[in-house]
Amino acid sequence: MMRVRTDLGDDVGIELHGPDGAPAVLFVQGAGLDRAENPVPSETARLLAARGFRAAVPDRLGRGDSPASGPVERERELVAIAAVAAALGGPVVLVGHSSGCALAMLAAGRIPELAGLVLWEAPLGQFAEGAPRWWDGVHRAIDQGDLEGAIVRYMVGMPPEWIDVLRASPQFPALVHSWIPDGTALAEVEARSPGAFLADLPAPVLAVVGTETFPGMPEAAAALAAAAGNGTAEEMPGAWHEWEPAAMADRLARLLAETAR
C-alpha cells in the first residue's frame, strides 16, 4: 500500500504493484464499491507487474482506504488522480472503467507524462434524455437526502441484480456520495462533446469494449476513437462491463512497451 495526500487535503490509499520507475498504469474505477470488492483491476495490476511494469489501483475518494465523509465533488477526485499519477514518477497510462472513463478524460490534461488513455466501456450516449438531464435528476435526489433513490436513478437501464449487490454493502446507500464526480464528469463530457477533451491530446487513446457488452457500447467506443487525435477502437475478451484481466494486461503491456521505446 502507498498513501498520497492531495493539495486539497485528501488521503488516497493505493494498491501498488511493480518496480519503482517503470512505466505505469493508473486505474480509474467508475461508480461502484471499493477496490477490494472488485478484484479485476487488482488482478490486472499483478499481471502487469509480472511483466516488469508498474500498476496502481487507488480507492476512489469516499471508499475503502480513501476515506472522505459526505459528498465528494468532482474537483477533489481530479486532483486525487493527478496526485497519484505524479507520485508514480514516470510515464503513466490512465485506464478508465465505465464512468471512470469520463473522469480519466477530464484528468488527462493534468498529467504531464501521460503516455496513453484507455477507456473501457464509457457509458456516453447511453441515457435517453442525455447525461446532463439524467445527472440533474440523480443529483437532486442526493440533495434531498434520498440516497437510495439516487442510486436507483443513477443505475437506470442496468441489471437490477447490480443494485442488490450494492444493497449488501455496509457502505450503502452513502456510497452514492462518491459517485458525484462520475455523474458530473459524464454530464460535462456529453455537454461539451468528447472531442473537447480528446482532440488535442497527444497521447494515444484506446476505446475498448468487451466481446459481450450492452447495446450502444461499441458505437460509443467508435465515437470516442473518432473524436481523439490519435484514437483507436478495439474489442477484447470481457463480459458485462468487466474485462478479462489477462487480455487487458497483455494489451496494456504492449501499449507500455511502445511508450518505453
Short mmCIF file of C-alpha atoms in Angstrom, two decimals:
data_model
loop_
_atom_site.label_atom_id
_atom_site.label_comp_id
_atom_site.label_asym_id
_atom_site.label_seq_id
_atom_site.Cartn_x
_atom_site.Cartn_y
_atom_site.Cartn_z
CA MET A 1 0.00 0.00 0.00
CA MET A 2 1.03 3.56 -0.67
CA ARG A 3 -0.67 6.72 0.55
CA VAL A 4 -0.76 10.07 -1.21
CA ARG A 5 -2.02 13.31 0.30
CA THR A 6 -3.51 15.74 -2.22
CA ASP A 7 -3.24 19.52 -2.28
CA LEU A 8 -6.87 19.61 -1.13
CA GLY A 9 -6.07 17.57 1.98
CA ASP A 10 -7.49 14.20 0.93
CA ASP A 11 -5.61 10.97 1.68
CA VAL A 12 -5.67 8.40 -1.10
CA GLY A 13 -4.93 4.73 -0.42
CA ILE A 14 -3.29 2.97 -3.36
CA GLU A 15 -2.61 -0.70 -4.02
CA LEU A 16 0.73 -0.65 -5.83
CA HIS A 17 2.42 -3.37 -7.90
CA GLY A 18 5.67 -3.49 -9.88
CA PRO A 19 9.10 -1.83 -9.75
CA ASP A 20 9.75 1.83 -8.97
CA GLY A 21 10.39 4.00 -12.01
CA ALA A 22 8.85 1.63 -14.55
CA PRO A 23 6.19 2.93 -16.96
CA ALA A 24 2.93 2.72 -15.05
CA VAL A 25 -0.79 2.17 -15.38
CA LEU A 26 -3.21 4.05 -13.15
CA PHE A 27 -6.71 2.54 -12.93
CA VAL A 28 -9.60 5.00 -12.54
CA GLN A 29 -12.55 2.96 -11.36
CA GLY A 30 -16.13 4.01 -12.00
CA ALA A 31 -19.17 4.25 -9.78
CA GLY A 32 -19.43 1.24 -7.52
CA LEU A 33 -17.82 -0.20 -4.43
CA ASP A 34 -14.23 -0.07 -3.20
CA ARG A 35 -11.34 -1.81 -4.94
CA ALA A 36 -11.42 -4.82 -2.57
CA GLU A 37 -14.92 -5.65 -3.82
CA ASN A 38 -13.90 -5.52 -7.48
CA PRO A 39 -10.80 -7.73 -7.93
CA VAL A 40 -10.45 -7.27 -11.70
CA PRO A 41 -8.18 -4.16 -11.70
CA SER A 42 -6.03 -5.64 -8.91
CA GLU A 43 -5.54 -8.90 -10.80
CA THR A 44 -4.69 -6.95 -13.95
CA ALA A 45 -2.17 -4.91 -11.95
CA ARG A 46 -0.48 -8.06 -10.64
CA LEU A 47 -0.16 -9.44 -14.17
CA LEU A 48 1.37 -6.19 -15.38
CA ALA A 49 3.87 -6.22 -12.51
CA ALA A 50 4.93 -9.72 -13.55
CA ARG A 51 5.84 -8.21 -16.93
CA GLY A 52 8.03 -5.58 -15.29
CA PHE A 53 5.60 -2.66 -15.36
CA ARG A 54 4.11 -0.65 -12.51
CA ALA A 55 0.39 -0.52 -11.78
CA ALA A 56 -1.62 1.50 -9.26
CA VAL A 57 -5.17 0.71 -8.11
CA PRO A 58 -6.37 3.53 -5.85
CA ASP A 59 -9.55 3.55 -3.86
CA ARG A 60 -11.73 6.37 -5.07
CA LEU A 61 -12.33 9.14 -2.51
CA GLY A 62 -15.02 8.10 -0.06
CA ARG A 63 -14.36 4.38 -0.49
CA GLY A 64 -12.18 1.78 1.20
CA ASP A 65 -8.73 3.11 2.06
CA SER A 66 -9.51 6.64 0.81
CA PRO A 67 -11.93 7.88 3.47
CA ALA A 68 -13.91 11.06 2.81
CA SER A 69 -17.10 11.93 4.62
CA GLY A 70 -20.09 13.43 2.87
CA PRO A 71 -20.39 14.39 -0.79
CA VAL A 72 -17.20 14.28 -2.89
CA GLU A 73 -17.07 16.96 -5.56
CA ARG A 74 -15.53 16.31 -8.96
CA GLU A 75 -12.52 18.61 -8.48
CA ARG A 76 -11.36 16.67 -5.43
CA GLU A 77 -11.34 13.45 -7.44
CA LEU A 78 -9.49 15.01 -10.37
CA VAL A 79 -6.86 16.42 -8.01
CA ALA A 80 -6.52 12.97 -6.43
CA ILE A 81 -5.99 11.26 -9.80
CA ALA A 82 -3.31 13.79 -10.76
CA ALA A 83 -1.60 13.42 -7.36
CA VAL A 84 -1.38 9.64 -7.69
CA ALA A 85 -0.04 9.96 -11.25
CA ALA A 86 2.65 12.38 -10.05
CA ALA A 87 3.62 10.03 -7.20
CA LEU A 88 4.25 7.22 -9.70
CA GLY A 89 7.16 9.26 -11.02
CA GLY A 90 7.21 8.42 -14.72
CA PRO A 91 5.09 7.86 -17.83
CA VAL A 92 1.50 6.95 -16.91
CA VAL A 93 -1.31 5.31 -18.86
CA LEU A 94 -4.73 6.14 -17.42
CA VAL A 95 -7.27 3.31 -17.63
CA GLY A 96 -10.84 4.43 -17.05
CA HIS A 97 -13.56 1.91 -16.28
CA SER A 98 -17.18 2.81 -17.09
CA SER A 99 -17.95 6.27 -15.67
CA GLY A 100 -14.30 6.41 -14.62
CA CYS A 101 -13.63 6.98 -18.34
CA ALA A 102 -15.16 10.45 -18.09
CA LEU A 103 -13.01 11.25 -15.06
CA ALA A 104 -9.91 9.94 -16.85
CA MET A 105 -10.73 12.14 -19.85
CA LEU A 106 -11.01 15.22 -17.62
CA ALA A 107 -7.85 14.33 -15.69
CA ALA A 108 -5.70 13.52 -18.73
CA GLY A 109 -4.72 17.14 -19.36
CA ARG A 110 -3.41 17.44 -15.79
CA ILE A 111 -0.80 14.69 -16.22
CA PRO A 112 2.40 15.97 -17.86
CA GLU A 113 3.77 12.48 -18.57
CA LEU A 114 0.56 10.98 -19.90
CA ALA A 115 1.55 8.03 -22.07
CA GLY A 116 -1.90 6.83 -23.04
CA LEU A 117 -5.60 6.88 -22.23
CA VAL A 118 -7.56 3.61 -22.23
CA LEU A 119 -11.35 3.88 -21.95
CA TRP A 120 -13.24 0.69 -21.09
CA GLU A 121 -16.95 0.84 -22.00
CA ALA A 122 -17.56 4.54 -21.40
CA PRO A 123 -21.33 4.97 -20.89
CA LEU A 124 -21.64 8.01 -23.15
CA GLY A 125 -24.74 8.39 -25.27
CA GLN A 126 -26.46 5.74 -23.14
CA PHE A 127 -29.13 7.91 -21.49
CA ALA A 128 -32.38 8.52 -23.35
CA GLU A 129 -32.65 12.08 -22.02
CA GLY A 130 -28.90 12.73 -22.26
CA ALA A 131 -26.35 12.61 -19.47
CA PRO A 132 -26.86 16.23 -18.26
CA ARG A 133 -30.60 15.74 -17.60
CA TRP A 134 -30.03 12.25 -16.17
CA TRP A 135 -27.45 13.65 -13.76
CA ASP A 136 -29.70 16.56 -12.75
CA GLY A 137 -32.27 14.02 -11.54
CA VAL A 138 -29.71 11.94 -9.65
CA HIS A 139 -28.11 14.98 -8.03
CA ARG A 140 -31.49 16.36 -7.00
CA ALA A 141 -32.22 13.11 -5.15
CA ILE A 142 -28.84 13.34 -3.36
CA ASP A 143 -29.53 16.94 -2.35
CA GLN A 144 -32.92 15.87 -0.97
CA GLY A 145 -31.32 13.13 1.12
CA ASP A 146 -32.90 10.30 -0.89
CA LEU A 147 -29.64 8.39 -1.30
CA GLU A 148 -31.19 5.04 -2.19
CA GLY A 149 -33.40 6.74 -4.75
CA ALA A 150 -30.32 8.45 -6.17
CA ILE A 151 -28.60 5.08 -6.62
CA VAL A 152 -31.65 3.64 -8.38
CA ARG A 153 -31.79 6.70 -10.65
CA TYR A 154 -28.06 6.51 -11.33
CA MET A 155 -28.29 2.86 -12.39
CA VAL A 156 -31.17 3.28 -14.81
CA GLY A 157 -31.03 0.63 -17.52
CA MET A 158 -28.57 -1.57 -15.62
CA PRO A 159 -29.40 -5.11 -14.45
CA PRO A 160 -31.47 -4.90 -11.22
CA GLU A 161 -29.27 -7.52 -9.55
CA TRP A 162 -26.42 -4.99 -9.61
CA ILE A 163 -28.42 -2.82 -7.22
CA ASP A 164 -28.97 -5.86 -4.99
CA VAL A 165 -25.18 -6.31 -4.78
CA LEU A 166 -24.82 -2.67 -3.72
CA ARG A 167 -27.52 -3.06 -1.07
CA ALA A 168 -25.45 -5.81 0.57
CA SER A 169 -22.57 -3.39 1.15
CA PRO A 170 -22.19 -1.71 4.56
CA GLN A 171 -21.47 1.49 2.59
CA PHE A 172 -24.98 1.50 1.10
CA PRO A 173 -26.53 3.99 0.39
CA ALA A 174 -23.97 6.64 1.41
CA LEU A 175 -21.58 5.32 -1.24
CA VAL A 176 -23.52 7.40 -3.78
CA HIS A 177 -21.67 10.43 -2.38
CA SER A 178 -18.53 9.06 -4.06
CA TRP A 179 -20.38 8.85 -7.39
CA ILE A 180 -20.86 12.61 -7.66
CA PRO A 181 -17.59 13.04 -9.62
CA ASP A 182 -18.72 10.34 -12.08
CA GLY A 183 -22.10 11.85 -12.80
CA THR A 184 -20.71 15.37 -13.04
CA ALA A 185 -17.96 14.24 -15.42
CA LEU A 186 -20.32 12.24 -17.66
CA ALA A 187 -22.68 15.22 -17.90
CA GLU A 188 -19.80 17.57 -18.76
CA VAL A 189 -18.29 15.31 -21.41
CA GLU A 190 -21.65 14.91 -23.15
CA ALA A 191 -22.48 18.61 -22.85
CA ARG A 192 -19.15 19.73 -24.33
CA SER A 193 -18.55 16.65 -26.56
CA PRO A 194 -15.71 14.13 -26.19
CA GLY A 195 -13.64 15.97 -28.77
CA ALA A 196 -13.23 18.89 -26.37
CA PHE A 197 -11.12 16.59 -24.17
CA LEU A 198 -9.60 14.19 -26.71
CA ALA A 199 -8.96 16.05 -29.98
CA ASP A 200 -5.79 17.82 -28.81
CA LEU A 201 -4.49 15.03 -26.60
CA PRO A 202 -1.08 13.93 -27.95
CA ALA A 203 -1.14 10.55 -26.19
CA PRO A 204 -2.83 7.57 -27.88
CA VAL A 205 -6.46 6.95 -26.92
CA LEU A 206 -7.79 3.39 -26.93
CA ALA A 207 -11.56 2.94 -26.59
CA VAL A 208 -12.35 -0.68 -25.71
CA VAL A 209 -15.43 -2.85 -25.33
CA GLY A 210 -15.85 -6.47 -24.30
CA THR A 211 -16.89 -9.29 -26.57
CA GLU A 212 -20.17 -9.41 -24.61
CA THR A 213 -21.46 -5.94 -23.87
CA PHE A 214 -24.52 -3.72 -23.67
CA PRO A 215 -26.22 -2.21 -26.74
CA GLY A 216 -24.65 1.08 -27.73
CA MET A 217 -21.24 0.47 -26.15
CA PRO A 218 -19.44 -0.37 -29.44
CA GLU A 219 -20.89 2.77 -31.02
CA ALA A 220 -19.75 4.86 -28.05
CA ALA A 221 -16.22 3.44 -28.34
CA ALA A 222 -16.12 4.21 -32.06
CA ALA A 223 -17.24 7.79 -31.41
CA LEU A 224 -14.55 8.29 -28.74
CA ALA A 225 -11.85 6.95 -31.05
CA ALA A 226 -13.03 9.24 -33.85
CA ALA A 227 -13.02 12.24 -31.51
CA ALA A 228 -9.40 11.68 -30.46
CA GLY A 229 -6.42 12.99 -32.33
CA ASN A 230 -4.79 9.57 -32.06
CA GLY A 231 -7.66 7.20 -31.33
CA THR A 232 -8.43 3.53 -31.88
CA ALA A 233 -11.49 1.45 -31.04
CA GLU A 234 -10.97 -2.21 -30.15
CA GLU A 235 -12.79 -5.24 -28.80
CA MET A 236 -11.20 -7.60 -26.29
CA PRO A 237 -12.33 -10.55 -24.15
CA GLY A 238 -14.71 -9.38 -21.46
CA ALA A 239 -18.33 -9.67 -20.44
CA TRP A 240 -20.97 -7.39 -19.00
CA HIS A 241 -18.84 -4.38 -18.26
CA GLU A 242 -15.70 -6.15 -16.97
CA TRP A 243 -12.57 -7.06 -18.91
CA GLU A 244 -10.64 -10.31 -18.63
CA PRO A 245 -7.51 -9.47 -16.62
CA ALA A 246 -5.08 -11.47 -18.77
CA ALA A 247 -6.33 -9.90 -22.01
CA MET A 248 -6.23 -6.36 -20.59
CA ALA A 249 -2.77 -6.92 -19.09
CA ASP A 250 -1.46 -8.11 -22.47
CA ARG A 251 -2.89 -5.06 -24.26
CA LEU A 252 -1.61 -2.61 -21.66
CA ALA A 253 1.82 -4.23 -21.69
CA ARG A 254 2.02 -3.65 -25.45
CA LEU A 255 0.99 -0.04 -25.00
CA LEU A 256 3.53 0.50 -22.23
CA ALA A 257 6.28 -1.15 -24.27
CA GLU A 258 5.55 1.23 -27.14
CA THR A 259 5.79 4.11 -24.66
CA ALA A 260 9.14 2.87 -23.38
CA ARG A 261 10.51 2.74 -26.94
#
